[in-house]
Amino acid sequence: VFLKRREYERAAQAYQTIIDDYSEGIRVDNSLYALADLYENYLDDPQRAMDLYETLFIDYSSSILAVEGRQNFRRLRGDDVQ
């Protein structure tokens, strides 16, 4: 809802709450990816996005989003990603 309203700071807080309060939940990888995307594309904080992508592919390596998170991390770092 916050994204549709373009309330990006509130969306970031909501995702962070899910990550903090439900770190063992089955949706935390989705929240990490969504929060990283939010920081990368809407909140202009690529370093924070990189940190979140890194957490995703290290701590949740079995997630289907881990590969994409690693690619996004490497792209933000400046690697030549294909």
Short mmCIF file of C-alpha atoms in Angstrom, two decimals, residues 32 36 47-61 69-70 73 77:
data_model
loop_
_atom_site.label_atom_id
_atom_site.label_comp_id
_atom_site.label_asym_id
_atom_site.label_seq_id
_atom_site.Cartn_x
_atom_site.Cartn_y
_atom_site.Cartn_z
CA LEU A 32 15.00 -8.11 2.07
CA ALA A 36 16.99 -3.42 -1.23
CA GLN A 47 25.20 1.30 -0.38
CA ARG A 48 22.26 0.31 1.81
CA ALA A 49 20.82 -1.63 -1.13
CA MET A 50 24.14 -3.47 -1.52
CA ASP A 51 24.18 -4.35 2.17
CA LEU A 52 20.67 -5.79 1.95
CA TYR A 53 21.38 -7.73 -1.24
CA GLU A 54 24.49 -9.14 0.43
CA THR A 55 22.49 -10.23 3.47
CA LEU A 56 20.02 -11.89 1.13
CA PHE A 57 22.51 -13.98 -0.80
CA ILE A 58 24.62 -14.88 2.23
CA ASP A 59 22.05 -15.51 4.96
CA TYR A 60 19.25 -16.75 2.70
CA SER A 61 21.29 -18.52 0.03
CA GLY A 69 20.32 -10.37 -5.23
CA ARG A 70 23.94 -11.35 -5.94
CA PHE A 73 24.96 -6.48 -5.63
CA ARG A 77 29.53 -2.64 -6.98
#
